[in-house]
Amino acid sequence: MNESIQTYHAFLQGEDREIANLLYMEISAQLPEAEGKKWHGHPVWFLAGNPVVGYAKRKDGINLMFWSGQSFDEPLLKKEGKFQAAEIRYTAARELNSTDLKRWLKKARDIQWDYKNIVKRKGVLERLR
C-alpha cells in the first residue's frame, strides 16, 4: 500500500477503516496498472495521469467517486458536481457489492473523460474513451 494511503487509513476508525480497506483491495486488484496516491487529501487512482476513482471520509461514511461515472449508465451511482463524476456512499462494509464494484472499475478503465487537461482546456472536458 502506498505510504500516503496507508497514513490516510490509519486515521480512519471502525467501519470507515474496514470500508476503506475493502475498497483499496478491490481497486488495486481490478486496476493493477493504476497509480494510487493521496491527492487533495484522499486516496485516488490514476490511469496515464488521469484520475479515475477515489474515496474519501465524509461525516456519514465513505464516499466512493468515479471521475467519469456519469457515463457508466449505473443507477446506483449518483451525479456529483458539474462535470462527469458520480459517487456512492457507504456507511457499512456489508453494503459493498463486489460484483457492482468490479463492473464499475472495469468501466472506469474503459470510459474516461480527460480531467488531466481540464485546466488547459479552460474547464472543457473531452472524452478519451
Tab-separated table of C-alpha atoms in Angstrom:
chain	number	residue	atom	x	y	z
A	1	MET	CA	0.000	0.000	0.000
A	2	ASN	CA	1.237	3.468	-0.890
A	3	GLU	CA	2.577	5.119	2.287
A	4	SER	CA	0.337	8.184	1.994
A	5	ILE	CA	-2.750	5.970	1.560
A	6	GLN	CA	-1.628	3.843	4.498
A	7	THR	CA	-1.400	7.010	6.621
A	8	TYR	CA	-4.880	8.051	5.452
A	9	HIS	CA	-6.293	4.667	6.506
A	10	ALA	CA	-4.544	4.881	9.889
A	11	PHE	CA	-6.667	7.914	10.786
A	12	LEU	CA	-9.925	6.125	9.981
A	13	GLN	CA	-11.733	4.183	12.660
A	14	GLY	CA	-14.014	1.169	12.874
A	15	GLU	CA	-16.418	0.699	9.988
A	16	ASP	CA	-14.847	3.521	7.953
A	17	ARG	CA	-11.441	1.809	8.042
A	18	GLU	CA	-12.988	-1.529	7.096
A	19	ILE	CA	-14.778	0.062	4.109
A	20	ALA	CA	-11.596	1.860	3.001
A	21	ASN	CA	-9.540	-1.339	3.267
A	22	LEU	CA	-12.072	-3.275	1.175
A	23	LEU	CA	-12.180	-0.518	-1.447
A	24	TYR	CA	-8.386	-0.344	-1.555
A	25	MET	CA	-8.059	-4.099	-2.081
A	26	GLU	CA	-10.690	-4.197	-4.835
A	27	ILE	CA	-9.369	-1.123	-6.661
A	28	SER	CA	-5.799	-2.448	-6.501
A	29	ALA	CA	-6.894	-5.866	-7.779
A	30	GLN	CA	-9.064	-4.566	-10.621
A	31	LEU	CA	-6.807	-1.683	-11.718
A	32	PRO	CA	-3.267	-3.002	-11.090
A	33	GLU	CA	-1.832	-0.652	-13.726
A	34	ALA	CA	-3.264	2.430	-11.991
A	35	GLU	CA	-1.152	4.694	-9.827
A	36	GLY	CA	-2.716	5.085	-6.379
A	37	LYS	CA	-1.740	8.058	-4.243
A	38	LYS	CA	-3.142	10.650	-1.884
A	39	TRP	CA	-4.429	13.574	-3.964
A	40	HIS	CA	-6.208	16.599	-2.482
A	41	GLY	CA	-6.109	14.736	0.835
A	42	HIS	CA	-7.764	11.494	-0.317
A	43	PRO	CA	-6.763	8.194	-1.994
A	44	VAL	CA	-7.147	8.486	-5.782
A	45	TRP	CA	-6.128	6.179	-8.641
A	46	PHE	CA	-4.861	7.466	-11.987
A	47	LEU	CA	-4.537	5.880	-15.420
A	48	ALA	CA	-1.986	7.687	-17.615
A	49	GLY	CA	-2.186	10.695	-15.291
A	50	ASN	CA	-5.980	10.885	-15.450
A	51	PRO	CA	-7.941	10.437	-12.169
A	52	VAL	CA	-10.462	7.592	-12.459
A	53	VAL	CA	-11.533	6.533	-8.947
A	54	GLY	CA	-11.039	7.552	-5.343
A	55	TYR	CA	-12.650	7.564	-1.928
A	56	ALA	CA	-12.935	9.959	0.969
A	57	LYS	CA	-14.183	10.025	4.542
A	58	ARG	CA	-17.326	12.077	4.931
A	59	LYS	CA	-19.402	12.858	8.004
A	60	ASP	CA	-21.766	9.956	7.329
A	61	GLY	CA	-19.457	7.324	5.822
A	62	ILE	CA	-17.038	6.716	2.979
A	63	ASN	CA	-17.706	8.278	-0.405
A	64	LEU	CA	-16.519	6.340	-3.483
A	65	MET	CA	-16.204	8.550	-6.574
A	66	PHE	CA	-15.648	7.764	-10.228
A	67	TRP	CA	-14.470	10.805	-12.198
A	68	SER	CA	-16.239	9.614	-15.379
A	69	GLY	CA	-19.064	7.808	-13.575
A	70	GLN	CA	-21.986	9.691	-15.132
A	71	SER	CA	-21.124	7.966	-18.413
A	72	PHE	CA	-21.286	4.487	-16.842
A	73	ASP	CA	-25.103	4.261	-17.037
A	74	GLU	CA	-25.256	2.857	-13.493
A	75	PRO	CA	-28.338	3.803	-11.427
A	76	LEU	CA	-26.600	3.284	-8.056
A	77	LEU	CA	-24.004	5.941	-8.868
A	78	LYS	CA	-25.301	9.451	-8.191
A	79	LYS	CA	-24.289	12.566	-10.122
A	80	GLU	CA	-21.598	14.612	-8.396
A	81	GLY	CA	-20.710	18.148	-9.430
A	82	LYS	CA	-20.963	19.836	-12.805
A	83	PHE	CA	-18.655	17.568	-14.813
A	84	GLN	CA	-18.858	13.779	-15.333
A	85	ALA	CA	-18.265	12.451	-11.805
A	86	ALA	CA	-20.611	10.094	-9.981
A	87	GLU	CA	-20.478	8.645	-6.481
A	88	ILE	CA	-21.892	6.222	-3.974
A	89	ARG	CA	-21.720	6.492	-0.184
A	90	TYR	CA	-21.099	3.564	2.163
A	91	THR	CA	-21.819	3.552	5.891
A	92	ALA	CA	-21.153	-0.164	6.487
A	93	ALA	CA	-18.764	-2.660	4.886
A	94	ARG	CA	-21.640	-5.078	4.251
A	95	GLU	CA	-23.114	-2.516	1.792
A	96	LEU	CA	-20.255	-3.045	-0.664
A	97	ASN	CA	-21.280	-5.294	-3.530
A	98	SER	CA	-18.196	-6.847	-5.102
A	99	THR	CA	-19.960	-7.566	-8.404
A	100	ASP	CA	-21.050	-3.925	-8.786
A	101	LEU	CA	-17.647	-2.616	-7.755
A	102	LYS	CA	-15.805	-4.831	-10.266
A	103	ARG	CA	-18.152	-3.725	-13.056
A	104	TRP	CA	-17.700	-0.040	-12.161
A	105	LEU	CA	-13.919	-0.397	-12.027
A	106	LYS	CA	-13.897	-2.012	-15.475
A	107	LYS	CA	-15.948	0.924	-16.741
A	108	ALA	CA	-13.511	3.328	-15.018
A	109	ARG	CA	-10.775	1.870	-17.221
A	110	ASP	CA	-12.877	1.745	-20.398
A	111	ILE	CA	-14.776	5.065	-20.135
A	112	GLN	CA	-12.697	8.139	-19.384
A	113	TRP	CA	-13.063	11.883	-19.688
A	114	ASP	CA	-9.861	13.945	-19.828
A	115	TYR	CA	-9.619	15.519	-16.381
A	116	LYS	CA	-5.837	15.649	-16.703
A	117	ASN	CA	-6.102	18.563	-19.171
A	118	ILE	CA	-9.249	20.281	-17.873
A	119	VAL	CA	-7.361	23.414	-16.761
A	120	LYS	CA	-5.546	23.709	-20.096
A	121	ARG	CA	-8.914	23.419	-21.856
A	122	LYS	CA	-10.473	26.054	-19.568
A	123	GLY	CA	-12.971	23.709	-17.927
A	124	VAL	CA	-13.974	21.829	-21.064
A	125	LEU	CA	-13.943	18.038	-20.760
A	126	GLU	CA	-13.228	15.817	-23.742
A	127	ARG	CA	-13.967	12.112	-23.840
A	128	LEU	CA	-10.840	9.960	-24.093
A	129	ARG	CA	-12.516	6.547	-24.395
